[in-house]
Amino acid sequence: MTWSINHTSLAEADLLNQESIYALGNGYLGVRGNFEEGYSGNMKTIRGSYINAFHDVINIPYGEKLYGFPSTQQKLVNIMDAQGIDIYVGDAREHFNLFTGEVISYKRELKLKEGISERFIHWKSPSGQELKITFRRLVSFTVRELLAIHILIEPIAVQGTIAIESHLNGDVENYTAVNDPRVASGHAKLLTTKAIGTESGIGFVRNETLASKLSVNCATTYSHSEALENEHIVLTEQVKYRTVFAAAEPITFTKWNVFTDTLRHGEQSLVIAKQKASELTALSFAQIMEQQQQYLADFWLRSDIVISNDDELQEGIRFNVFQLLQSAGRDEYSNIAAKGLSGEGYEGHYFWDTEIYMLPVFLLTQPDIARGLLIYRHHILPFAKQRAREMGHKKGALYPWRTIAGTECSSFFPSGTAQYHISADIAYSYIQYFMATEDYDFLAGYGCEVLAETARLWIEVGHERDGRFYIDEVTGPDEYTCCVNNNYYTNVMAKHNLAWAAKTLKLLQAHNEQRYNELLIQLELSEDEISVWANAAQNMYLPYDAALGINPQDDSFLNKKVWDFENTPKEKYPLLLHFHPLTIYRYQVCKQADTVLAHFLLEDEQTEETIKRSYDYYEQITTHDSSLSTCIFSIMASKIGYADKAYHYFKETARLDLDNTHGNTKDGLHLANMGGTWMAIVFGFAGVRIKPDTLSLAPKLPADWDQYQFKLQYKGRSIEMVVSKSGIELTLASGDSLSVTLFGKSIPLQPHETYKAELIQV
Ligand code: BGC
């Protein structure tokens, strides 16, 4: 049961959420879980297919446009719809649809080991024609351009013929919602059809974006049971394929859709799409399913987390990890959008969500994917440098708060551009990557440059006074408190960025002096500049309030009045949809973990007591209106020893989309929260931390669980960890012996041997 997600509801609101839940993707292509035949009448649907990073550029309208505000933004484009398939039954051509006739039985399922989604239907038409239909679809992990849909029709009592009409529709629009800042409010139609037709049994459509002039193609071909008739019909923006079958025998019908785009496949992209489509027909759907399963078997071997006796949470973690895999870009153009490839919320933009909430999952399970995500950030470094200049900084790189192609796409700077911390977050993930892999080549090729350019930013934006280094006028992660001086999170992350930029260059010098010297020339960097970074890190001001014994979120935070939580009814949350930002900024109220997050990421910067007091303080004033929050509170509650809270926040996190607890799953899945679920187990319950010279572990067992287990990839090893009522077992499943740190003590791990220890519950 925990390897699949099931639904039987056909209620309109449920179906909208299921469109996101049943989204299939492979990091390149993503397709929402729409019904091939559609719903009925005017039932709402968000029909969508996307290619990661395939975007258009649109103007940002401003009432008052000030200097440095971006004039354009990128937007993920809803590409041509290849999902459409209509089935007509009998000579009266009754249209199969789950909202007419009688649904004798119906179930849909997302299979996490197989990487397919299915619908099983037993249906009787209004006139009494009876048949069973199974829809199966997959977005291939092995052929990134492929969406394959397979249909099996079993006539039970059908008079006459069965006709199938399949569509490839180039007339598509993006989804808009005027009053929700988390969804785009304008610019629906972004594509025009540039070429359409058929060639050697392949139907194709080529669409082009209005402004970015990128092209996307889909070539569609079919394999099916013997048909009485079949023909392609080419319309202005749509190619149809019509087939008629005798209804005596079961009918199989496979639709192979190959998508390409000019970003990845260049000017020949249409030719490539057609070629690939014709090659694919040599395969059967069963063979492509087999490849998919093999790919996933290997994936789960490293990425599964097993919880022994809680099916709901087990289902939650597996679903979330699977969706992360489906969403992660695998090339230099793409990253992981806040909603993955499952919907249009946040317009397909990449945020800090990747580095702080998702990349850690890949780093410790599939490091190659993590590496790819970091390469994307290196790829957009030139834009980040340019943005820093626009923002008045002579040197350094300011990464865009939200982007696809690399330029800043945020029009509301207080909770956009002002979140300078994203540059330190990216630096942080490069540092974590280095600590977990010791990959010097990567450091030499990418890491040092990103660390140096981000370090330079802090010198530019900060300033020294009386021997202390201050950073003014920035916004931390908490978007309910904007444009402040010395946000603790930003300062401590900048400190880390500065210190490690200096440190990694020294490490590189010792390891590969030639490359170090080349870099100094390439970056016009001097040893003096490097020591300026080290000094700024050392002198970084980290706000501390002696009376409360906590780190204030920023210089003015504690002077503000606390939000009137008592008189804020439930329906006024999330606050951002009910109060003007300035109203919110005037109070002590947090949308999400901020200082608490800093205490997780850089726990050695403060004492355990300060961390605990800060947790107690901020917990009272945090609304968790952002889905990036509860996982962090779970992790920190685990660390502090608040077992009940850790479990409570974990439960809030693990099934957020499956249970639609934030009410907007229809707009796409909450990918950061999905990464947060994994983190709440591995970093939270299991107390794992990547430290400069060791992997540190401090596992606990939630009271309701008998056992949980997972594997980590670390420095080329695979380490398996089992935590149960009878203790902890650590097995070095592959790789050379190494020592890790368990409850603060170094312990040796030998290949294929299991190290056992007692559980210390606090
Ligand atoms: C959160 C941000 C996050 C963004 C995209 C916002 O609601 O406050 O921290 O980056 O969503 O997920």
PDB file of N, CA and C and ligand atoms in Angstrom, residues 182 337-339 346 349-354 357-358 401-402 415 419 421 476-480 576 591-592 625-628 670-672, ligand 1:
ATOM      1  N   ARG A 182       0.664  33.994  -5.229  1.00  0.00           N
ATOM      2  CA  ARG A 182       1.469  32.788  -5.436  1.00  0.00           C
ATOM      3  C   ARG A 182       1.235  32.190  -6.821  1.00  0.00           C
ATOM      4  N   ALA A 337      11.909  23.873  -9.691  1.00  0.00           N
ATOM      5  CA  ALA A 337      10.971  24.966  -9.435  1.00  0.00           C
ATOM      6  C   ALA A 337      10.268  24.726  -8.108  1.00  0.00           C
ATOM      7  N   ALA A 338       9.761  25.821  -7.514  1.00  0.00           N
ATOM      8  CA  ALA A 338       9.094  25.701  -6.207  1.00  0.00           C
ATOM      9  C   ALA A 338       7.970  24.664  -6.262  1.00  0.00           C
ATOM     10  N   LYS A 339       7.343  24.519  -7.423  1.00  0.00           N
ATOM     11  CA  LYS A 339       6.262  23.538  -7.584  1.00  0.00           C
ATOM     12  C   LYS A 339       6.712  22.374  -8.458  1.00  0.00           C
ATOM     13  N   TYR A 346       3.900  30.002  -8.627  1.00  0.00           N
ATOM     14  CA  TYR A 346       5.219  30.653  -8.632  1.00  0.00           C
ATOM     15  C   TYR A 346       5.876  30.623 -10.019  1.00  0.00           C
ATOM     16  N   HIS A 349       9.353  29.276 -11.178  1.00  0.00           N
ATOM     17  CA  HIS A 349      10.625  29.894 -10.763  1.00  0.00           C
ATOM     18  C   HIS A 349      11.401  29.029  -9.771  1.00  0.00           C
ATOM     19  N   TYR A 350      12.701  29.212  -9.833  1.00  0.00           N
ATOM     20  CA  TYR A 350      13.604  28.576  -8.867  1.00  0.00           C
ATOM     21  C   TYR A 350      13.911  29.583  -7.762  1.00  0.00           C
ATOM     22  N   PHE A 351      13.897  29.118  -6.535  1.00  0.00           N
ATOM     23  CA  PHE A 351      14.163  29.968  -5.367  1.00  0.00           C
ATOM     24  C   PHE A 351      15.297  29.330  -4.551  1.00  0.00           C
ATOM     25  N   TRP A 352      15.530  29.886  -3.373  1.00  0.00           N
ATOM     26  CA  TRP A 352      16.475  29.284  -2.420  1.00  0.00           C
ATOM     27  C   TRP A 352      15.965  27.926  -1.933  1.00  0.00           C
ATOM     28  N   ASP A 353      14.683  27.650  -2.204  1.00  0.00           N
ATOM     29  CA  ASP A 353      14.087  26.378  -1.799  1.00  0.00           C
ATOM     30  C   ASP A 353      15.011  25.218  -2.190  1.00  0.00           C
ATOM     31  N   THR A 354      15.594  25.330  -3.392  1.00  0.00           N
ATOM     32  CA  THR A 354      16.448  24.241  -3.872  1.00  0.00           C
ATOM     33  C   THR A 354      17.611  23.992  -2.928  1.00  0.00           C
ATOM     34  N   TYR A 357      16.407  23.306   0.999  1.00  0.00           N
ATOM     35  CA  TYR A 357      15.417  22.275   1.333  1.00  0.00           C
ATOM     36  C   TYR A 357      15.469  21.013   0.478  1.00  0.00           C
ATOM     37  N   MET A 358      16.043  21.127  -0.723  1.00  0.00           N
ATOM     38  CA  MET A 358      15.970  19.962  -1.618  1.00  0.00           C
ATOM     39  C   MET A 358      17.333  19.386  -1.952  1.00  0.00           C
ATOM     40  N   TRP A 401      16.367  36.416  -6.589  1.00  0.00           N
ATOM     41  CA  TRP A 401      15.510  35.736  -5.618  1.00  0.00           C
ATOM     42  C   TRP A 401      14.674  34.658  -6.309  1.00  0.00           C
ATOM     43  N   ARG A 402      14.161  34.990  -7.477  1.00  0.00           N
ATOM     44  CA  ARG A 402      13.412  33.983  -8.232  1.00  0.00           C
ATOM     45  C   ARG A 402      13.748  34.151  -9.703  1.00  0.00           C
ATOM     46  N   SER A 415      10.198  41.387  -0.384  1.00  0.00           N
ATOM     47  CA  SER A 415      10.363  39.949  -0.132  1.00  0.00           C
ATOM     48  C   SER A 415      10.888  39.263  -1.387  1.00  0.00           C
ATOM     49  N   GLN A 419      16.024  39.686  -0.365  1.00  0.00           N
ATOM     50  CA  GLN A 419      16.449  38.436   0.286  1.00  0.00           C
ATOM     51  C   GLN A 419      17.854  38.058  -0.223  1.00  0.00           C
ATOM     52  N   HIS A 421      20.065  36.809   1.206  1.00  0.00           N
ATOM     53  CA  HIS A 421      20.593  35.566   1.787  1.00  0.00           C
ATOM     54  C   HIS A 421      20.688  34.449   0.758  1.00  0.00           C
ATOM     55  N   GLY A 476      15.404  38.633   5.643  1.00  0.00           N
ATOM     56  CA  GLY A 476      15.775  37.238   5.917  1.00  0.00           C
ATOM     57  C   GLY A 476      14.718  36.305   5.332  1.00  0.00           C
ATOM     58  N   PRO A 477      14.767  35.036   5.658  1.00  0.00           N
ATOM     59  CA  PRO A 477      13.783  34.091   5.116  1.00  0.00           C
ATOM     60  C   PRO A 477      12.333  34.426   5.480  1.00  0.00           C
ATOM     61  N   ASP A 478      12.132  35.009   6.671  1.00  0.00           N
ATOM     62  CA  ASP A 478      10.774  35.311   7.110  1.00  0.00           C
ATOM     63  C   ASP A 478      10.207  36.486   6.314  1.00  0.00           C
ATOM     64  N   GLU A 479       9.288  36.204   5.433  1.00  0.00           N
ATOM     65  CA  GLU A 479       8.766  37.246   4.549  1.00  0.00           C
ATOM     66  C   GLU A 479       7.725  38.132   5.228  1.00  0.00           C
ATOM     67  N   TYR A 480       7.491  37.925   6.524  1.00  0.00           N
ATOM     68  CA  TYR A 480       6.606  38.832   7.249  1.00  0.00           C
ATOM     69  C   TYR A 480       7.399  39.927   7.964  1.00  0.00           C
ATOM     70  N   LEU A 576      -0.843  36.714   4.609  1.00  0.00           N
ATOM     71  CA  LEU A 576      -0.504  37.447   3.390  1.00  0.00           C
ATOM     72  C   LEU A 576      -1.682  37.648   2.455  1.00  0.00           C
ATOM     73  N   LYS A 591       6.353  34.346   9.220  1.00  0.00           N
ATOM     74  CA  LYS A 591       5.704  33.460   8.261  1.00  0.00           C
ATOM     75  C   LYS A 591       6.328  32.074   8.334  1.00  0.00           C
ATOM     76  N   GLN A 592       7.620  32.047   8.681  1.00  0.00           N
ATOM     77  CA  GLN A 592       8.370  30.785   8.589  1.00  0.00           C
ATOM     78  C   GLN A 592       9.630  30.861   9.444  1.00  0.00           C
ATOM     79  N   ASP A 625       2.786  30.000   7.830  1.00  0.00           N
ATOM     80  CA  ASP A 625       2.015  30.276   6.604  1.00  0.00           C
ATOM     81  C   ASP A 625       2.788  29.819   5.371  1.00  0.00           C
ATOM     82  N   SER A 626       4.090  29.743   5.502  1.00  0.00           N
ATOM     83  CA  SER A 626       4.888  29.171   4.413  1.00  0.00           C
ATOM     84  C   SER A 626       5.061  27.680   4.666  1.00  0.00           C
ATOM     85  N   SER A 627       5.030  26.925   3.580  1.00  0.00           N
ATOM     86  CA  SER A 627       5.191  25.472   3.718  1.00  0.00           C
ATOM     87  C   SER A 627       6.658  25.095   3.967  1.00  0.00           C
ATOM     88  N   LEU A 628       7.521  26.094   4.087  1.00  0.00           N
ATOM     89  CA  LEU A 628       8.934  25.806   4.335  1.00  0.00           C
ATOM     90  C   LEU A 628       9.259  25.819   5.834  1.00  0.00           C
ATOM     91  N   HIS A 670       4.326  21.273  -3.182  1.00  0.00           N
ATOM     92  CA  HIS A 670       5.238  22.114  -2.408  1.00  0.00           C
ATOM     93  C   HIS A 670       6.568  21.379  -2.271  1.00  0.00           C
ATOM     94  N   LEU A 671       7.412  21.588  -3.241  1.00  0.00           N
ATOM     95  CA  LEU A 671       8.621  20.764  -3.324  1.00  0.00           C
ATOM     96  C   LEU A 671       9.572  20.955  -2.142  1.00  0.00           C
ATOM     97  N   ALA A 672       9.687  22.190  -1.657  1.00  0.00           N
ATOM     98  CA  ALA A 672      10.611  22.419  -0.541  1.00  0.00           C
ATOM     99  C   ALA A 672      10.143  21.631   0.680  1.00  0.00           C
TER     100      ALA A 672
HETATM  101  C1  BGC B   1       8.194  31.463   1.003  1.00  0.00           C
HETATM  102  C2  BGC B   1       9.587  31.540   0.440  1.00  0.00           C
HETATM  103  C3  BGC B   1       9.712  30.525  -0.677  1.00  0.00           C
HETATM  104  C4  BGC B   1       8.637  30.727  -1.713  1.00  0.00           C
HETATM  105  C5  BGC B   1       8.670  29.665  -2.789  1.00  0.00           C
HETATM  106  C6  BGC B   1       7.194  31.672  -0.102  1.00  0.00           C
HETATM  107  O1  BGC B   1       5.901  31.539   0.388  1.00  0.00           O
HETATM  108  O2  BGC B   1       8.006  32.434   2.007  1.00  0.00           O
HETATM  109  O3  BGC B   1      10.527  31.273   1.461  1.00  0.00           O
HETATM  110  O4  BGC B   1      10.968  30.639  -1.251  1.00  0.00           O
HETATM  111  O5  BGC B   1       7.390  30.669  -1.089  1.00  0.00           O
HETATM  112  O6  BGC B   1       8.435  28.405  -2.258  1.00  0.00           O
END
